[in-house]
GROMACS .gro file of C-alpha atoms in nm:
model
  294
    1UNK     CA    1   9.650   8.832  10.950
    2UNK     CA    2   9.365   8.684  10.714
    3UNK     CA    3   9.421   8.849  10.343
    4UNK     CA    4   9.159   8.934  10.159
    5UNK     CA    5   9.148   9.046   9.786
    6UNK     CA    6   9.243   9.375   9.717
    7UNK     CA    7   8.961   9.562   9.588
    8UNK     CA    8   8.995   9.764   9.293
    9UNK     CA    9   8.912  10.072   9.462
   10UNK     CA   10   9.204  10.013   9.674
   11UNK     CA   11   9.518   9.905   9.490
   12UNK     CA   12   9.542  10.243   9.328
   13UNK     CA   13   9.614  10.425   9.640
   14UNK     CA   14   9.814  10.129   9.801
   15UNK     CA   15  10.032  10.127   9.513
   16UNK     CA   16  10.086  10.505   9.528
   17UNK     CA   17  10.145  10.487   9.919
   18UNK     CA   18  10.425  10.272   9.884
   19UNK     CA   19  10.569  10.470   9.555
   20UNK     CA   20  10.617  10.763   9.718
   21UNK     CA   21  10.522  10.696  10.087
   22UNK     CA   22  10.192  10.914  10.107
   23UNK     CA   23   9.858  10.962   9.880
   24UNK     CA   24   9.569  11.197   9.880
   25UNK     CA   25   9.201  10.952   9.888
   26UNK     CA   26   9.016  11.257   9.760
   27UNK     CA   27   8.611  11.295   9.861
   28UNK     CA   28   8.661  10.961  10.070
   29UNK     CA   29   8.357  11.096  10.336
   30UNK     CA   30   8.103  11.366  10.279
   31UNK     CA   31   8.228  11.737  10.394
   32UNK     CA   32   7.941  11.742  10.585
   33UNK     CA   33   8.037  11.448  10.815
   34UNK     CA   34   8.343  11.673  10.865
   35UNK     CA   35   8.198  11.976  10.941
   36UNK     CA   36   8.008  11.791  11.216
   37UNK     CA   37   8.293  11.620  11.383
   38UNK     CA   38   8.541  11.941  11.355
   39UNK     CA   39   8.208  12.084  11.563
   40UNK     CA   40   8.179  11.836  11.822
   41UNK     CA   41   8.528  11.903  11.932
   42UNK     CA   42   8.514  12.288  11.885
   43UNK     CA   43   8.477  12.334  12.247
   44UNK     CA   44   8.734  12.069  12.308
   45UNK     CA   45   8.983  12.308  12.108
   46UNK     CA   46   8.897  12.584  12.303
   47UNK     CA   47   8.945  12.471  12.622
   48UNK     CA   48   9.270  12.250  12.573
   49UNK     CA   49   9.620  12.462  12.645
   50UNK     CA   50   9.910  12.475  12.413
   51UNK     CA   51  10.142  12.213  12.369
   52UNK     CA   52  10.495  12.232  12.563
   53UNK     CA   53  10.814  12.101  12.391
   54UNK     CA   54  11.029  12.151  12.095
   55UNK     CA   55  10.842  11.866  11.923
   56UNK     CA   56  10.486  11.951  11.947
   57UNK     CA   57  10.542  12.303  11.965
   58UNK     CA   58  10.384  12.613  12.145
   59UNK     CA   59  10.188  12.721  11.907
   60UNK     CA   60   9.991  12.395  11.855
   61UNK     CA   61   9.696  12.241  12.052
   62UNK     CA   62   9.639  11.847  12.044
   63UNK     CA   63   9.428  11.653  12.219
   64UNK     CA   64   9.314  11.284  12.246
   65UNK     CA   65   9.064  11.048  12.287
   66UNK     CA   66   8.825  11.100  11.999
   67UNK     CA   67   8.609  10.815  12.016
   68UNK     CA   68   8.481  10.959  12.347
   69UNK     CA   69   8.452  11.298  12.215
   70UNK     CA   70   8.234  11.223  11.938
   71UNK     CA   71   8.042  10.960  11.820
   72UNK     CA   72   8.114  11.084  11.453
   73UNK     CA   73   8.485  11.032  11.489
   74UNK     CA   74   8.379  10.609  11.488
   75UNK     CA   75   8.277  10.650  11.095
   76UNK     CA   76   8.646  10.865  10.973
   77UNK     CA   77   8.859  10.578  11.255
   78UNK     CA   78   8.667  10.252  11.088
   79UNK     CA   79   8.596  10.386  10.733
   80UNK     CA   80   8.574  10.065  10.520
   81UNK     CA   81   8.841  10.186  10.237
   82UNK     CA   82   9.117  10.342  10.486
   83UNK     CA   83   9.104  10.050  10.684
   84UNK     CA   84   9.128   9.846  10.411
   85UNK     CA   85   9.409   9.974  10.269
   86UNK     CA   86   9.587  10.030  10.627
   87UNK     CA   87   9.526   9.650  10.616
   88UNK     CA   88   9.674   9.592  10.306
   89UNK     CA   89   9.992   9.741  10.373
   90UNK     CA   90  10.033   9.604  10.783
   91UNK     CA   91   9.878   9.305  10.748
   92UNK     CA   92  10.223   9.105  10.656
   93UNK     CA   93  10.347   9.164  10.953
   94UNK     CA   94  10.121   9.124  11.240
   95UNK     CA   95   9.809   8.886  11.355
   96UNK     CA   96   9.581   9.234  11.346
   97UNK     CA   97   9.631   9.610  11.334
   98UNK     CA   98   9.551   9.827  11.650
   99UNK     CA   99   9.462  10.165  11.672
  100UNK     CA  100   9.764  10.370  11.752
  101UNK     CA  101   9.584  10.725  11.851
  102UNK     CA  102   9.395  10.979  11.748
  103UNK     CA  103   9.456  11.324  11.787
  104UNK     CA  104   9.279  11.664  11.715
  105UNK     CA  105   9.552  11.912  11.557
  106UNK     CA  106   9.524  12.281  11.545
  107UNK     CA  107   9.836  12.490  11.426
  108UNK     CA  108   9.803  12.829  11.511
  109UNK     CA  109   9.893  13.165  11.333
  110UNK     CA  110  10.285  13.248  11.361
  111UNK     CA  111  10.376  12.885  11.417
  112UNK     CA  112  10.681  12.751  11.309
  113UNK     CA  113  10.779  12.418  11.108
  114UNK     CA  114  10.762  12.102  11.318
  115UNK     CA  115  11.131  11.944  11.305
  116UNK     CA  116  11.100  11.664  11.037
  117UNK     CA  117  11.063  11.306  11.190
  118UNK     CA  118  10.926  10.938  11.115
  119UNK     CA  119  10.675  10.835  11.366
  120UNK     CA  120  10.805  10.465  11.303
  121UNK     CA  121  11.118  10.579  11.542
  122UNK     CA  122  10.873  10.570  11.851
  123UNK     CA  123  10.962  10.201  11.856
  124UNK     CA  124  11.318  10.122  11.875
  125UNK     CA  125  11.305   9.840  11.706
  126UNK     CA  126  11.258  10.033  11.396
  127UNK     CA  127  11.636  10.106  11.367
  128UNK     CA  128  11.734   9.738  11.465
  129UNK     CA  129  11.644   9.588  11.147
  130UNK     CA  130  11.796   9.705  10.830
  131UNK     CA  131  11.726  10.042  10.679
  132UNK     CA  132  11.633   9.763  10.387
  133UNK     CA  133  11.407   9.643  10.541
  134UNK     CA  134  11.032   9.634  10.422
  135UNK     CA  135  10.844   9.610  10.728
  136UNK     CA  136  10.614   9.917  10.831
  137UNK     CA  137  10.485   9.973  11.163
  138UNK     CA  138  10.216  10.199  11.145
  139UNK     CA  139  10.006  10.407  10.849
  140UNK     CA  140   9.903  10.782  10.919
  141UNK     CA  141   9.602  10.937  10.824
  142UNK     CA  142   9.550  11.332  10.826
  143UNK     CA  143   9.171  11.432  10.827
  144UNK     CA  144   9.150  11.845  10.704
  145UNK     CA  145   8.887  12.003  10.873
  146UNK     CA  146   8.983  12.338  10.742
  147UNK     CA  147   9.162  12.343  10.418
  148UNK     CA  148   9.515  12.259  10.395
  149UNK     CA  149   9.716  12.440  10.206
  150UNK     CA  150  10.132  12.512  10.236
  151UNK     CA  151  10.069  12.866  10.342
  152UNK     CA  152   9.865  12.746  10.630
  153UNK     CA  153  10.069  12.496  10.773
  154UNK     CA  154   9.984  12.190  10.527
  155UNK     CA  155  10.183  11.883  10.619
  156UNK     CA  156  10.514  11.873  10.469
  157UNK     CA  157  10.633  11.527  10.297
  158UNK     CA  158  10.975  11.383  10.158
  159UNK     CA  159  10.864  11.184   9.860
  160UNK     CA  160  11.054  10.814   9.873
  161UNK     CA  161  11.160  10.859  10.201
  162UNK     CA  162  11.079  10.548  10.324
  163UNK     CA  163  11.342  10.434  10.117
  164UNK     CA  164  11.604  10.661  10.284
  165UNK     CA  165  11.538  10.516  10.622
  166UNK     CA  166  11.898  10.579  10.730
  167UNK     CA  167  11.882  10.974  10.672
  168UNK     CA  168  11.744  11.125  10.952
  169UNK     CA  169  11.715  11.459  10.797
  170UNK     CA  170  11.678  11.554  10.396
  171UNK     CA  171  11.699  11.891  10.201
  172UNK     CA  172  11.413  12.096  10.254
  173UNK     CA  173  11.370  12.113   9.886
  174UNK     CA  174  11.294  11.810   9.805
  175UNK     CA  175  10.929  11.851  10.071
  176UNK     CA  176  10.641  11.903   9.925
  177UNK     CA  177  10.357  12.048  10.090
  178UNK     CA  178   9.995  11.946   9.928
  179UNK     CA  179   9.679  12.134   9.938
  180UNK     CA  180   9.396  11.889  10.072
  181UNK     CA  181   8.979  11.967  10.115
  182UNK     CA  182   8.813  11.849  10.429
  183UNK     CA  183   8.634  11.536  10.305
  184UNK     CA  184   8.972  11.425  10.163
  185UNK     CA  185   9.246  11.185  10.337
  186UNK     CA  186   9.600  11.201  10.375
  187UNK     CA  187   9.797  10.861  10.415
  188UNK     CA  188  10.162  10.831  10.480
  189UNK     CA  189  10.397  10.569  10.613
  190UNK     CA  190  10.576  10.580  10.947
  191UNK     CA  191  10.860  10.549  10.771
  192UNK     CA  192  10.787  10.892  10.578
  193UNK     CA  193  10.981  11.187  10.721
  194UNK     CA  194  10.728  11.431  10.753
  195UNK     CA  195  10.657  11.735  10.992
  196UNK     CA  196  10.418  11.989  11.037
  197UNK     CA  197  10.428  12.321  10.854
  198UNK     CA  198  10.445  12.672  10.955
  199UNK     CA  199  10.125  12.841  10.968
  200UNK     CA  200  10.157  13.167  10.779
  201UNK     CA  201   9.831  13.303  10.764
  202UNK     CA  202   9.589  13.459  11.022
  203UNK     CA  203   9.351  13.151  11.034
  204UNK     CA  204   9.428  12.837  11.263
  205UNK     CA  205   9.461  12.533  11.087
  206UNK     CA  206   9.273  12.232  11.200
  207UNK     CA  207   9.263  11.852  11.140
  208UNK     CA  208   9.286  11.507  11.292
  209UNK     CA  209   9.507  11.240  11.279
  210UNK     CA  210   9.442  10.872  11.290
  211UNK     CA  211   9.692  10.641  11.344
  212UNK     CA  212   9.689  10.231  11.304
  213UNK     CA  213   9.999  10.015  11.435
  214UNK     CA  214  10.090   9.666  11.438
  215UNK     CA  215   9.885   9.479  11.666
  216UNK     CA  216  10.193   9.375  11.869
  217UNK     CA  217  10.349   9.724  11.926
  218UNK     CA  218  10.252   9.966  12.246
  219UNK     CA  219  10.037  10.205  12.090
  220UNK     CA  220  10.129  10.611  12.125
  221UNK     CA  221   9.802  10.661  12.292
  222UNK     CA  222   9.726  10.356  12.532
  223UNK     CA  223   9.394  10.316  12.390
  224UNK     CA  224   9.246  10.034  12.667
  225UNK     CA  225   9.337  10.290  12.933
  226UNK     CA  226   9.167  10.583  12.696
  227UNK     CA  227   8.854  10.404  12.668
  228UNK     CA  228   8.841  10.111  12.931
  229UNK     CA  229   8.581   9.827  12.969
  230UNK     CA  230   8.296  10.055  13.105
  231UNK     CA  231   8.269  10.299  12.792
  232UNK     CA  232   8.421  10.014  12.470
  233UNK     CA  233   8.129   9.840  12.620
  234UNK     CA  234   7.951  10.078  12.429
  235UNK     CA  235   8.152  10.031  12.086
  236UNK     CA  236   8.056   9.770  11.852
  237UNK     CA  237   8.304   9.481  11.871
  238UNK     CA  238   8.478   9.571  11.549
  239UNK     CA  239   8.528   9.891  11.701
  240UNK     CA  240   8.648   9.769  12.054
  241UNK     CA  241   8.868   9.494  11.853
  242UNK     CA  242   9.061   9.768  11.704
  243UNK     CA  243   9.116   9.980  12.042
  244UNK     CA  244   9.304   9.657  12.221
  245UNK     CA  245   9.050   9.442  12.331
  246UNK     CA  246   9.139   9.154  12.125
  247UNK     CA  247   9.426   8.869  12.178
  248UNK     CA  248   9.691   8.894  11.915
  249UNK     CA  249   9.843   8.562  11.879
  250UNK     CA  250  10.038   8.394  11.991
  251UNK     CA  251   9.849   8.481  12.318
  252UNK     CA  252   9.972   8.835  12.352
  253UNK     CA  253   9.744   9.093  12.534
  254UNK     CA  254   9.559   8.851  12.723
  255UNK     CA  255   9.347   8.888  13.045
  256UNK     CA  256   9.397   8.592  13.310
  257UNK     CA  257   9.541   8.389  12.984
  258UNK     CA  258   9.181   8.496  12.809
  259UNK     CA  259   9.067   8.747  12.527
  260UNK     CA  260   9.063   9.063  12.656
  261UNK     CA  261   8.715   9.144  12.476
  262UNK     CA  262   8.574   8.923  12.758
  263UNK     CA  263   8.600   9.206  13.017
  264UNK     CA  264   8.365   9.346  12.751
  265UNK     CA  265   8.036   9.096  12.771
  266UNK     CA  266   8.062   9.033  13.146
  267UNK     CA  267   8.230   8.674  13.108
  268UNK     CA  268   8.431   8.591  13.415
  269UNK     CA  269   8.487   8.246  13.301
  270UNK     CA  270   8.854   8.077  13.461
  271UNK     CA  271   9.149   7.906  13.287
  272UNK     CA  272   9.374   8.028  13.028
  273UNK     CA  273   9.290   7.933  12.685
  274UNK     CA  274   9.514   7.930  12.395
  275UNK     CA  275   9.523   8.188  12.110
  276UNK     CA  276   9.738   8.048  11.830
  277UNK     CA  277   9.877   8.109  11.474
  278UNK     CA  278   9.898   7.877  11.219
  279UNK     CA  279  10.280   7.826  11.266
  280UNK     CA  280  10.232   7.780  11.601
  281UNK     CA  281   9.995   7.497  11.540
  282UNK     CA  282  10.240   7.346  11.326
  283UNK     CA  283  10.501   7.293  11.506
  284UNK     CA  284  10.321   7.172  11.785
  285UNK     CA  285  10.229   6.952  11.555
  286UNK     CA  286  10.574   6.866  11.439
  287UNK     CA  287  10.715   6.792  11.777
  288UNK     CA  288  10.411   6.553  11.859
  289UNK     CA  289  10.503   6.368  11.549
  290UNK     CA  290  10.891   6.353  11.621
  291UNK     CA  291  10.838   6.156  11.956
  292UNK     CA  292  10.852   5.852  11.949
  293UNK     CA  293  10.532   5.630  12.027
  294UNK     CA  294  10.450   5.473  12.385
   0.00000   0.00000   0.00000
């Protein structure tokens, strides 16, 4: 994808991301902002059931779909510096980022430790290429909107992790468990083993997740099923770019051999047209120039 400067506000928190494989963006949006999206989806929490499995856990609720449950959860999913460092630390690897998911967490009193994982290992190619290896598919980022603290279920991290890609499971003691505001962001890696805490108090714990993938990877949450043409027509096209509806070249996701954000403006135009990347264009190029002339 294009690369723009790294702004100075930035590099600080990219550098620290791939250090240790997480960072804290402290006061990144006004609480306030928070308060009202963690309100929008209050009934939303109330009315979704528990989660089944020994990987979400029963004691959890999680739901989907933000961007249709509030139109505040548009500002946290597109905010100018997380996306710009998401950018940063993707962009080497794919035409454009996609949104993965996002996901409303609540961990409820008496729940137990999440089983330590790497969300990276959703995609098996993540264990094809060399432990080494420096690709990333996808950055995390934890919105609080209650405090998060380690007695409450705060998320727990393996600092350097991503550099122990081979070790499926590490000593417990060498987690750490931050305490983060609402208003503040937590980033990690998908290559940082990581897992939810136990919730030890009385008080739920609540949050949201955002997630943002290479551009050519199946998303967790199938995000052009999630919000299809009838309500991204209502997104801006930045927004509806990053939920699918954009080509990522060399002509992969297309519609009828077209951009999908066409389904979006009502164009019903016919005949594939090409969506390619400058290597492509080179050797094109290339073989043109190898054939001999007529």
């Amino acid at each position: 994808m294009k690369h723009e400067p790294i702004s100075s506000a930035a590099q600080p928190h990219i550098d620290i991301l791939m250090t240790q494989g997480y960072c804290v963006v402290d006061n990144v949006i006004p609480a306030a902002l928070v308060q009202g999206l963690a309100s929008d989806l209050g009934d939303c929490f109330a009315a979704t059931q528990p989660s089944q499995g020994p990987f979400y856990g029963a004691d959890t609720v999680r739901f989907g779909g933000l961007l249709d449950r509030s139109p505040l959860s548009a500002l946290f999913v597109q905010h100018p510096l997380i996306v710009e460092i998401v950018e940063a630390i993707l962009g080497p690897w794919c035409d454009n980022i996609q949104l993965n998911l996002t996901q409303a967490i609540e961990i409820r009193p008496g729940a137990e430790q999440q089983v330590p994982h790497r969300d990276q290992d959703m995609w098996p190619v993540s264990r094809m290429l060399p432990c080494d290896h420096g690709a990333e598919y996808l950055v995390n980022v934890m919105w609080p909107f209650t405090e998060y603290r380690p007695e409450n279920g705060s998320t727990l991290l393996w600092p350097g992790s991503h550099r122990r890609r081979s070790e499926d499971l590490i000593a417990p003691d060498q987690a750490t468990s931050l305490e983060i505001a609402p208003g503040s962001a937590l980033l990690f890696l998908g290559s940082t083993l990581h897992c939810g805490g136990a919730n030890r108090t009385a008080a739920a714990r609540r949050g949201m997740i955002v997630s943002y993938a290479l551009g050519w990877l199946k998303p967790y949450e199938i995000q052009t099923l999630v919000y299809p043409p009838e309500k991204a027509r209502r997104f801006t096209p930045d927004l509806a770019r990053l939920v699918g509806y954009q080509i990522h070249r060399p002509n992969l996701g297309n519609v009828e051999g077209r951009c999908p954000s066409e389904l979006l403006g009502g164009l019903q135009q016919n005949g594939a047209v090409d969506a390619l990347a400058a290597e492509q264009i080179a050797l094109i190029e290339a073989f043109h120039a190898q054939r001999p002339a007529c």
